[in-house]
PDB file of C-alpha atoms in Angstrom:
ATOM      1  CA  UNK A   1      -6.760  19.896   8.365  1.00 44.00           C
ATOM      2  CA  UNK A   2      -4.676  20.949   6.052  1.00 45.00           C
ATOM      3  CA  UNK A   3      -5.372  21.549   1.863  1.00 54.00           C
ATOM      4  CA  UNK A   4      -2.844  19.512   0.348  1.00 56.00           C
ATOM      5  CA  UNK A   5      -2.222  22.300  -2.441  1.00 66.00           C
ATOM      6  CA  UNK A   6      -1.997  24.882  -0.075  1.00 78.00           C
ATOM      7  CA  UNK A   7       2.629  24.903  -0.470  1.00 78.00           C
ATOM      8  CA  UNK A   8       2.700  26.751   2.880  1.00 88.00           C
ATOM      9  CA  UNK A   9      -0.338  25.050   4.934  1.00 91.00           C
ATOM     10  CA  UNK A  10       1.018  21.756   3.722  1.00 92.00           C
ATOM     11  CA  UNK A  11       4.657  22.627   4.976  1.00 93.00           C
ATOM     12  CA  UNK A  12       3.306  23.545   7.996  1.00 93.00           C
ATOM     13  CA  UNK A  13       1.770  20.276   8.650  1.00 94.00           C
ATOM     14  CA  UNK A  14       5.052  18.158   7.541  1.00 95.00           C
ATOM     15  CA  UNK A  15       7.167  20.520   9.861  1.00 95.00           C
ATOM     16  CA  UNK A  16       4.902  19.555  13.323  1.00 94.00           C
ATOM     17  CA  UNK A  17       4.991  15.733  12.097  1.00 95.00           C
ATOM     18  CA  UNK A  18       8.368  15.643  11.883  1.00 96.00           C
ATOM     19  CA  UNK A  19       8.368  17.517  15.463  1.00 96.00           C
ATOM     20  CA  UNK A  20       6.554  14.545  16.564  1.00 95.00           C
ATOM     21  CA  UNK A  21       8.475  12.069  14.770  1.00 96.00           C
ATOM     22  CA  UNK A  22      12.099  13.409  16.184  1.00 96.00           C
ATOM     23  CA  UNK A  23      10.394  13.084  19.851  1.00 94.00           C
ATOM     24  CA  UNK A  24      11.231   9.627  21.891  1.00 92.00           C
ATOM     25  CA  UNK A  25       7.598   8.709  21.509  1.00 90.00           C
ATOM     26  CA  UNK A  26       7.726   8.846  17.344  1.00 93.00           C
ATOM     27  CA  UNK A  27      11.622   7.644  17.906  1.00 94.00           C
ATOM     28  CA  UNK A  28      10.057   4.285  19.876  1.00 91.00           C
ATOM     29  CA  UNK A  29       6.479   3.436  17.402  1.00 93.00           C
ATOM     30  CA  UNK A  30       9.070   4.359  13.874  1.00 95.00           C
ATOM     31  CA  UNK A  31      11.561   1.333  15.566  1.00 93.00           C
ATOM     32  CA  UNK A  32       8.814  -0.430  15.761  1.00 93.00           C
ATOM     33  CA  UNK A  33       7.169   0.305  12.288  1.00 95.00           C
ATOM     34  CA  UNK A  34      10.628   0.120  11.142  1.00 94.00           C
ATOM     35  CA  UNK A  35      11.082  -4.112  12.474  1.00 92.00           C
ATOM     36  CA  UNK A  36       7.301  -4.639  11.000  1.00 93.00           C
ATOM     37  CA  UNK A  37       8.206  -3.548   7.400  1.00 94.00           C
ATOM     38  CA  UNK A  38      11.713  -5.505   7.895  1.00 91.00           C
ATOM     39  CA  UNK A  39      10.037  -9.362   6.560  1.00 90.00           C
ATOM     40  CA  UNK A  40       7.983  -7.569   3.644  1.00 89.00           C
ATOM     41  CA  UNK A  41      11.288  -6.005   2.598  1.00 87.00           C
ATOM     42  CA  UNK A  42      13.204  -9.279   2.434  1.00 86.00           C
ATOM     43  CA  UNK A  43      10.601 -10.423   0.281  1.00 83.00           C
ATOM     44  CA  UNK A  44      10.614  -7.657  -2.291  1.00 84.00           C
ATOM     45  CA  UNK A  45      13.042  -6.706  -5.522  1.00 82.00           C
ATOM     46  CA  UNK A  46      12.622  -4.368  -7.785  1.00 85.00           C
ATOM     47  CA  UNK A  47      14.056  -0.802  -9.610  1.00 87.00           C
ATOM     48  CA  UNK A  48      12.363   2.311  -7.521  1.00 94.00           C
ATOM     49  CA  UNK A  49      10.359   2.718  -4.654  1.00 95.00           C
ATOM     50  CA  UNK A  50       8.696   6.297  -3.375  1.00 97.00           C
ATOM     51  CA  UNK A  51       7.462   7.119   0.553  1.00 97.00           C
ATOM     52  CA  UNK A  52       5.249   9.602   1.309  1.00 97.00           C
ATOM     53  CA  UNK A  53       5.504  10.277   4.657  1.00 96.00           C
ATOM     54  CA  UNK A  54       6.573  12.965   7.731  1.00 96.00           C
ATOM     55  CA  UNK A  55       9.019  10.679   9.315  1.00 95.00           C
ATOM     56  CA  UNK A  56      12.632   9.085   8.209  1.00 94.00           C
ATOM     57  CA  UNK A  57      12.354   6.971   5.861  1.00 93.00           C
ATOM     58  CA  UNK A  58      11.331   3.404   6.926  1.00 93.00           C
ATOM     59  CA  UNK A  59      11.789   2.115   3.179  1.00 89.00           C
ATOM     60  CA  UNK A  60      15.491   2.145   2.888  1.00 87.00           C
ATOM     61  CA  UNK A  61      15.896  -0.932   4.071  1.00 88.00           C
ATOM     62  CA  UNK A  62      14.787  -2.201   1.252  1.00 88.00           C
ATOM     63  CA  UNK A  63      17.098  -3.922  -1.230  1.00 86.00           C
ATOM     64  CA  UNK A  64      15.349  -1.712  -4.246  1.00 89.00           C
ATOM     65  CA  UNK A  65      17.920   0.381  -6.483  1.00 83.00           C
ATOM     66  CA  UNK A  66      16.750   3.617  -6.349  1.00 90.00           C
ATOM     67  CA  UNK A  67      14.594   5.135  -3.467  1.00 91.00           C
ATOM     68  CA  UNK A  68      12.273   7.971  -3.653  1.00 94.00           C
ATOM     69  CA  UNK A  69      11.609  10.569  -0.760  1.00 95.00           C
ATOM     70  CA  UNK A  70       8.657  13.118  -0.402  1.00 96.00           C
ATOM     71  CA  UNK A  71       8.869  16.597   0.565  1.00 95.00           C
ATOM     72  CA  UNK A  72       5.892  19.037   0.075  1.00 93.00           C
ATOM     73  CA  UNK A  73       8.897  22.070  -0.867  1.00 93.00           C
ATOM     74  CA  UNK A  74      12.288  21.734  -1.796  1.00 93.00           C
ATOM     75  CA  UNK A  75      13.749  23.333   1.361  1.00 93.00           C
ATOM     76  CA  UNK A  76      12.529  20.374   3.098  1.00 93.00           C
ATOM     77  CA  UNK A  77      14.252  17.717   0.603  1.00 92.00           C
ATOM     78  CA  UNK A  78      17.149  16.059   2.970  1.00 85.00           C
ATOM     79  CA  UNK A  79      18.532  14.461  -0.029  1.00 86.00           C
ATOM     80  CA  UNK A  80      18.805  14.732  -3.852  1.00 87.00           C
ATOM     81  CA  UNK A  81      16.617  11.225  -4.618  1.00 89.00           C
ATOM     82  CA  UNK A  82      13.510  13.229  -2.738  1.00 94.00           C
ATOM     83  CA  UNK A  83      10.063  14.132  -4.856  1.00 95.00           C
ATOM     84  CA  UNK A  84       8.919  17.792  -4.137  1.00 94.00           C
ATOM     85  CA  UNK A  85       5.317  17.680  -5.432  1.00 94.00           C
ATOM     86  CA  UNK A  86       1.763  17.235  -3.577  1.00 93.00           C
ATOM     87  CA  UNK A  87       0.779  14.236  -2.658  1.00 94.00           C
ATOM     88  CA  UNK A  88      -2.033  13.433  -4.583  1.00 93.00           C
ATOM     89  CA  UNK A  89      -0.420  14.537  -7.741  1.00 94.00           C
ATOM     90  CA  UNK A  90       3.360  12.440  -8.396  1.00 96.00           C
ATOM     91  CA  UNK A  91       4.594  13.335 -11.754  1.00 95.00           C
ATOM     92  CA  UNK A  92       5.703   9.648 -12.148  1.00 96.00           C
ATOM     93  CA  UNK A  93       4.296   7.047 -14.942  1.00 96.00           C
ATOM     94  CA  UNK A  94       1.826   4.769 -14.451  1.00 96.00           C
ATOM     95  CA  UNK A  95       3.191   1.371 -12.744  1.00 95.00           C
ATOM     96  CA  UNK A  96       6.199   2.720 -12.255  1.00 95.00           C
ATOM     97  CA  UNK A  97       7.353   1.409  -8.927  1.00 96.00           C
ATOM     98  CA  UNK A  98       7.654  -1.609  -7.447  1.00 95.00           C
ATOM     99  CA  UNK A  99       7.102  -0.452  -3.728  1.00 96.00           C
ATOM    100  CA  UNK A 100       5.284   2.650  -2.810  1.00 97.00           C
ATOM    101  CA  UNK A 101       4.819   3.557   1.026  1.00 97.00           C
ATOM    102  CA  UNK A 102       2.462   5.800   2.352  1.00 98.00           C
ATOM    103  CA  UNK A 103       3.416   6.799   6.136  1.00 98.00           C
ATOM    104  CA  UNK A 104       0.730   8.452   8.274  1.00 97.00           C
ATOM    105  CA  UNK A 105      -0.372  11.024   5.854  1.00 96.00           C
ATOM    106  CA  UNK A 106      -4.220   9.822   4.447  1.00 96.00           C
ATOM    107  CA  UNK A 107      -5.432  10.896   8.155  1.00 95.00           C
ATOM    108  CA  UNK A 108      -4.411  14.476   8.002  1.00 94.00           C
ATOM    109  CA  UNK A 109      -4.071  15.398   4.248  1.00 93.00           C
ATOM    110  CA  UNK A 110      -7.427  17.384   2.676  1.00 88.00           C
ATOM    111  CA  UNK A 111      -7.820  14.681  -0.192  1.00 91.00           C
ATOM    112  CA  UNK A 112      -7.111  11.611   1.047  1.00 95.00           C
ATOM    113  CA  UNK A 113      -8.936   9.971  -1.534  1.00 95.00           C
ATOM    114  CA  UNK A 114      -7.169  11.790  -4.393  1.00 95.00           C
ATOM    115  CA  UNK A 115      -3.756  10.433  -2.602  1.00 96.00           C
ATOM    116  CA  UNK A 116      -4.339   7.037  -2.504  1.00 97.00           C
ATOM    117  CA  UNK A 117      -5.679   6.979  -6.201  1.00 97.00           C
ATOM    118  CA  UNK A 118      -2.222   8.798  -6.865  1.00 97.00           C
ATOM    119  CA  UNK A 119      -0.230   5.884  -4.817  1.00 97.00           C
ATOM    120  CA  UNK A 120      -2.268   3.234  -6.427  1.00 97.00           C
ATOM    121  CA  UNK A 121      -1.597   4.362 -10.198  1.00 97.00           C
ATOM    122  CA  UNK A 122       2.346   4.678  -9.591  1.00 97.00           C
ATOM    123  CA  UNK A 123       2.215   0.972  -8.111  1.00 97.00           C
ATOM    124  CA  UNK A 124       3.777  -1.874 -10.805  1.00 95.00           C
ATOM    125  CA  UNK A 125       0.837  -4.526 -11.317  1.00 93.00           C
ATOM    126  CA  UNK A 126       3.628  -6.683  -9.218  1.00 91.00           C
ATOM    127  CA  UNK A 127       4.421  -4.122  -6.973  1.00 93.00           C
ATOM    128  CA  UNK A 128       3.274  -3.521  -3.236  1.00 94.00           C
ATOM    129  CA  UNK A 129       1.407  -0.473  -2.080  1.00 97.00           C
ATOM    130  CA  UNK A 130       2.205  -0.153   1.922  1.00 97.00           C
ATOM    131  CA  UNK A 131       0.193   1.921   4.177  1.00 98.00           C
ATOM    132  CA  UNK A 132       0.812   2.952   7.376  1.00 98.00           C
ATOM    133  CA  UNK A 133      -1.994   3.997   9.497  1.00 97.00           C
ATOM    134  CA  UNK A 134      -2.930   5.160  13.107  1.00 96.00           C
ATOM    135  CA  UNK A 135      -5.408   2.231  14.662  1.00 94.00           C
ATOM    136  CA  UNK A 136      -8.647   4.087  16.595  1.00 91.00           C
ATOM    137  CA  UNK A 137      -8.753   1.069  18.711  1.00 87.00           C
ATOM    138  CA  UNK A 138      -5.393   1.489  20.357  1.00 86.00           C
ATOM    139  CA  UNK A 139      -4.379   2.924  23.393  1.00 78.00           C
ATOM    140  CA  UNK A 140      -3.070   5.986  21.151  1.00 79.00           C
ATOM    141  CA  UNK A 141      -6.797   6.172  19.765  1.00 79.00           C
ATOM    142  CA  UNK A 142      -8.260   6.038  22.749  1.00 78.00           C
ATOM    143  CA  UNK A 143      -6.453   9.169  24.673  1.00 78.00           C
ATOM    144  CA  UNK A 144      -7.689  10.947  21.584  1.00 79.00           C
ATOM    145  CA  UNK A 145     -10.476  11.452  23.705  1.00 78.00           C
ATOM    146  CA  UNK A 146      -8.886  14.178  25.972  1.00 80.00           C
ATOM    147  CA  UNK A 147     -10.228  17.767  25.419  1.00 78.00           C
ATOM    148  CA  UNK A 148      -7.285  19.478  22.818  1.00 78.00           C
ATOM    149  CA  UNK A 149      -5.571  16.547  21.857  1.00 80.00           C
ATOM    150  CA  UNK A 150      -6.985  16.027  18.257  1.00 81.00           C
ATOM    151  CA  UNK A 151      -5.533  19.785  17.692  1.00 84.00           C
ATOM    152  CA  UNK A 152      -2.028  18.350  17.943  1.00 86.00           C
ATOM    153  CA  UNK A 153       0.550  15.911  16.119  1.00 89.00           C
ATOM    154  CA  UNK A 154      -0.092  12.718  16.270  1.00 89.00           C
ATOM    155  CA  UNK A 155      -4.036  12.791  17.407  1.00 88.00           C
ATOM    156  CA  UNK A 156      -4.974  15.064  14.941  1.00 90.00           C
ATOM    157  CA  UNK A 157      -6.934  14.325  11.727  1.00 91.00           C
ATOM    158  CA  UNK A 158      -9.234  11.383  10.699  1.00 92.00           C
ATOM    159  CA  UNK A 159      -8.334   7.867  11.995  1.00 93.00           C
ATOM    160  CA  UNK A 160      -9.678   5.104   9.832  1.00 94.00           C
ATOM    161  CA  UNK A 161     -10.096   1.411  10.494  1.00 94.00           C
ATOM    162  CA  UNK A 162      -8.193  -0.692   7.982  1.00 96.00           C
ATOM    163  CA  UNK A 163     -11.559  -2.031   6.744  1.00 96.00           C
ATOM    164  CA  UNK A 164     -12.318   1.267   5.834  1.00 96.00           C
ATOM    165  CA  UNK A 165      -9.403   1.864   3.773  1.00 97.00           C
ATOM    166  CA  UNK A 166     -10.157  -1.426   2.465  1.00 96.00           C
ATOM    167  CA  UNK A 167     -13.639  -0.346   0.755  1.00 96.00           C
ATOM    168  CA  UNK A 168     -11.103   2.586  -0.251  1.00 96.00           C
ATOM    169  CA  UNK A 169      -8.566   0.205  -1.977  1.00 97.00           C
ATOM    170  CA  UNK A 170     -11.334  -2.009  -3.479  1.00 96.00           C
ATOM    171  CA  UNK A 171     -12.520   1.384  -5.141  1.00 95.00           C
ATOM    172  CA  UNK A 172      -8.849   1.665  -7.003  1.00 95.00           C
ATOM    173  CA  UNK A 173      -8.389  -1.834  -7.940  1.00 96.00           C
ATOM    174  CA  UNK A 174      -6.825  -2.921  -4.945  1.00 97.00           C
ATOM    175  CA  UNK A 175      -7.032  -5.219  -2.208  1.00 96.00           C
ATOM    176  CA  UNK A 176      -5.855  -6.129   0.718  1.00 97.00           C
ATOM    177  CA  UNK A 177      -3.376  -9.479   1.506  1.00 95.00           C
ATOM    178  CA  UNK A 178      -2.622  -8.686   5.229  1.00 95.00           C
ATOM    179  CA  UNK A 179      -2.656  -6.221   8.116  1.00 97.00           C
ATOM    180  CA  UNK A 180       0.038  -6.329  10.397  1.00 96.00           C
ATOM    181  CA  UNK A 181       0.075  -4.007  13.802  1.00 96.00           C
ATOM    182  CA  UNK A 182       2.636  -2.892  15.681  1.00 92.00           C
ATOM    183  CA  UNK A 183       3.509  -0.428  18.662  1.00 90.00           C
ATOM    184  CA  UNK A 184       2.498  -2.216  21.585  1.00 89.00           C
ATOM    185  CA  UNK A 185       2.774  -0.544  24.898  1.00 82.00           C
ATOM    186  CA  UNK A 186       0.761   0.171  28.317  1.00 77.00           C
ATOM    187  CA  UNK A 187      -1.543   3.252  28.658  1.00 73.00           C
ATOM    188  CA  UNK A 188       1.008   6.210  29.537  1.00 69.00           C
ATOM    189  CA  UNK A 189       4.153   4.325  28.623  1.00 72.00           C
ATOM    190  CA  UNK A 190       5.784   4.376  25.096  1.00 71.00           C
ATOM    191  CA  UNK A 191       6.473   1.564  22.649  1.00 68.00           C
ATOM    192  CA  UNK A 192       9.508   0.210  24.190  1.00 69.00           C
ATOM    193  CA  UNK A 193       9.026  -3.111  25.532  1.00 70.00           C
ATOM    194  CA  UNK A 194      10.245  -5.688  23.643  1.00 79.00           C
ATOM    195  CA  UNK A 195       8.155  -8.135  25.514  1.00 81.00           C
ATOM    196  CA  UNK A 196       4.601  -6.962  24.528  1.00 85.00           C
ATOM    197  CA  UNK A 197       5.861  -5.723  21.084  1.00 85.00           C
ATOM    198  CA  UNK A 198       7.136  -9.229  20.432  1.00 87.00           C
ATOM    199  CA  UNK A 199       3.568 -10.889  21.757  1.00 90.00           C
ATOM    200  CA  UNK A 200       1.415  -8.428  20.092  1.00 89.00           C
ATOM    201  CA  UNK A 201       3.279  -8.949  16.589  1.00 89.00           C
ATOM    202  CA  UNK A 202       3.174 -13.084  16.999  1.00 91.00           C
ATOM    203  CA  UNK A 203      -0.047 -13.330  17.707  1.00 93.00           C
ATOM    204  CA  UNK A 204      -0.848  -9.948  15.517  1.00 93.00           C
ATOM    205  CA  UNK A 205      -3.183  -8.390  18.248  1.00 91.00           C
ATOM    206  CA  UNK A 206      -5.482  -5.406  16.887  1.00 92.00           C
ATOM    207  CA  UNK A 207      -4.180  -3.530  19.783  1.00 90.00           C
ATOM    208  CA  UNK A 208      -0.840  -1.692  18.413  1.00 92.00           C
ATOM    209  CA  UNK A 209      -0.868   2.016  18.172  1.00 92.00           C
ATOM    210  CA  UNK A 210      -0.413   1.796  14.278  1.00 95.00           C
ATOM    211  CA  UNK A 211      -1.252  -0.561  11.646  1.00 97.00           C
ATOM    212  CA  UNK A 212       0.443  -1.906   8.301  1.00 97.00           C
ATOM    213  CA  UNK A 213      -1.703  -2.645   5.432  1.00 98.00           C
ATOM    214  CA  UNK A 214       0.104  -4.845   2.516  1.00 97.00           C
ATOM    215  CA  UNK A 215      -2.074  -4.227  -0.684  1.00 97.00           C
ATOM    216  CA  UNK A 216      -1.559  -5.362  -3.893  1.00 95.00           C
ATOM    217  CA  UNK A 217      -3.415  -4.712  -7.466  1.00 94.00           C
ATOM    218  CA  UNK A 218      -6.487  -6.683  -8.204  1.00 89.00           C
ATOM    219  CA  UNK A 219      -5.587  -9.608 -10.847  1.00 76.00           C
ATOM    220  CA  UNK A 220      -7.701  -8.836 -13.595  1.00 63.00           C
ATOM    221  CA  UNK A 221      -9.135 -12.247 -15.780  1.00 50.00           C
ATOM    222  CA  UNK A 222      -8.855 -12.321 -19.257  1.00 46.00           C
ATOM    223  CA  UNK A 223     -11.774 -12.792 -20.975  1.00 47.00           C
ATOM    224  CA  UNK A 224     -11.445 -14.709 -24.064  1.00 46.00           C
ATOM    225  CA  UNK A 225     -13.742 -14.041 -27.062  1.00 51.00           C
ATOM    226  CA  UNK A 226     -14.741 -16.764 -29.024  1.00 49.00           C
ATOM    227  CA  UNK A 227     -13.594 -16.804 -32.542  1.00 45.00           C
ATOM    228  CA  UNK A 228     -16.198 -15.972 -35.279  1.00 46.00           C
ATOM    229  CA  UNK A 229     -14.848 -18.881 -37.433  1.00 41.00           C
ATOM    230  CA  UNK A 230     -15.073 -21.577 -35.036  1.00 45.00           C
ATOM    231  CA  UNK A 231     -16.867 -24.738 -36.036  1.00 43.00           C
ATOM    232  CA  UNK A 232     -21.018 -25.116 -34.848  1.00 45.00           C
ATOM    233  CA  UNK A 233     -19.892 -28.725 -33.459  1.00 47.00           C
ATOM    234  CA  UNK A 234     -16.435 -30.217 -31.966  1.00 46.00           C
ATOM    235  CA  UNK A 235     -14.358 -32.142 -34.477  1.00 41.00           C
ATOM    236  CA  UNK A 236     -14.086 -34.935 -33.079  1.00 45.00           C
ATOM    237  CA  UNK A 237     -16.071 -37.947 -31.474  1.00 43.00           C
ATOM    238  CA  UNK A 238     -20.060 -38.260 -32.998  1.00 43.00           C
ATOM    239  CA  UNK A 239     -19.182 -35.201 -35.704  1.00 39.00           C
ATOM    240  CA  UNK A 240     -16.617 -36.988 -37.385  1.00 38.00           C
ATOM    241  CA  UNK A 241     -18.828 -40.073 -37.833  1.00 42.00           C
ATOM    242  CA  UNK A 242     -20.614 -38.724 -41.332  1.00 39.00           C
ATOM    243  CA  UNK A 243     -17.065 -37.627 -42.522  1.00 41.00           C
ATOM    244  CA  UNK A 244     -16.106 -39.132 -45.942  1.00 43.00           C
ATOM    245  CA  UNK A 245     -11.841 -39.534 -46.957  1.00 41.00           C
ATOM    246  CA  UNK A 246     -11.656 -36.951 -50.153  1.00 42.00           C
ATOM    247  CA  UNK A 247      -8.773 -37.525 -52.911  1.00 46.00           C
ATOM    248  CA  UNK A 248      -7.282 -41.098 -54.216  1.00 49.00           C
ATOM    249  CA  UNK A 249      -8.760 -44.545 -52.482  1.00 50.00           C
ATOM    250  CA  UNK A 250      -5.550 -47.529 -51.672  1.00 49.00           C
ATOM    251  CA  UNK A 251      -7.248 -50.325 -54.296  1.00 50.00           C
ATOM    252  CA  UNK A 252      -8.094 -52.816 -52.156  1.00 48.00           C
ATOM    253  CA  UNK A 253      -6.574 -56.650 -52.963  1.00 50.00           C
ATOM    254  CA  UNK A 254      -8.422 -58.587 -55.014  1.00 47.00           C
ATOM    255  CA  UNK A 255      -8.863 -62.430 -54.167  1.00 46.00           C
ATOM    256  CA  UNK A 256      -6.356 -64.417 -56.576  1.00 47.00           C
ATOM    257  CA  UNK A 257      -4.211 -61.539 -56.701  1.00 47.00           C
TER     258      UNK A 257
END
């Protein structure tokens, strides 16, 4: 694990996820992650967007203005629109983005927990907080269980169920709207056919090698405070009835008038 304000432990940890990520197996699942994030994308406008992730950015397919990129030091920036910062501490405002995407990184960071707090204050009441996660109950999760694996990219860290990082959400004032998976494949064989990865996203199967996790702010109710100078009853109906006409009476015709 690595302390996520440790500059050179933390660099350390980006450098063998991108390792992984440049291989044809993180080539295939990012394709894959890349097509699931596609529809929310469509769906989405806004002025700035941030990813925190190891990998290429999946994000910039969005039609949002300006894009935001992570890198733990500035030797690792690829481009000048790139945040070089820990993760669980973005000098950003509050609500401040309408799309923030967190790739892969609350299973191996230190503070997870501090992260996600992090994500969820930069995220616009109307914007969407993505995450991207690796599902236990894949075939990826389950060849965790060979002896040395968790000590390398990607079957290191903690992997956590998406209802688990929905009691995580609910504890920052989000929630969850859907869960999409993706990265369908055989035991042994990588993410490549378009056959199961079609079936598995249509019918959304709990079977893909990652998961995607649309979350969005809690809508907070308004609660209205009664005013101190309202009226004991309604005026209107039965309360009215005793109400006398104050100022100048018509005079009423006489008869013979």
């Amino acid at each position: 694990m690595s302390n996520s304000r440790d500059p050179y432990a933390l660099a350390r940890l980006v450098g063998a996820g991108r390792h992984y990520w440049a291989s044809p197996a993180g080539q295939s699942l990012w394709r894959a992650e890349r097509a699931c994030l596609g529809p929310v994308c469509e769906r989405l406008v806004g002025r700035h967007s941030l990813e925190l992730g190891m990998a290429p950015v999946l994000s910039d397919i969005c039609s949002i203005r300006h894009a935001l990129a992570w890198s733990p030091n500035r030797e690792m920036a690829d481009h000048d629109s790139t945040l070089v910062c820990p993760p669980d501490a973005l000098p950003l405002p509050d609500d401040s983005l309408s799309l923030v995407v967190v790739h892969h990184l609350l299973e191996v960071i230190a503070e997870p927990h501090h992260m996600l707090q992090e994500a969820a204050r930069v995220t616009a009441d109307t914007g969407r907080l993505i995450i991207f996660g690796w599902n236990p109950l894949s075939a990826g999760g389950l060849s965790r269980l060979w002896p040395g694996r968790r000590r390398r990219m990607p079957w290191r860290g903690h992997w956590r169920s998406p209802a688990r990082l929905g009691d995580w959400l609910a504890f920052v004032d989000f929630e969850i709207e859907r869960v999409d998976y993706c990265g369908f494949h055989l035991p042994c064989r990588l993410p490549r056919n378009s056959v199961l990865e079609t079936l598995g996203r249509r019918h959304n199967l709990p079977l893909g090698d990652s998961y995607m996790i649309h979350a969005r702010r809690r809508a907070q109710l308004a609660q209205s405070q009664p005013s101190r100078f309202a009226p004991a009853r309604p005026l209107a109906g039965p309360a009215m009835g005793s109400a006398r006409r104050v100022g100048p009476q018509p005079e009423r015709n006489r008869k013979g008038d």
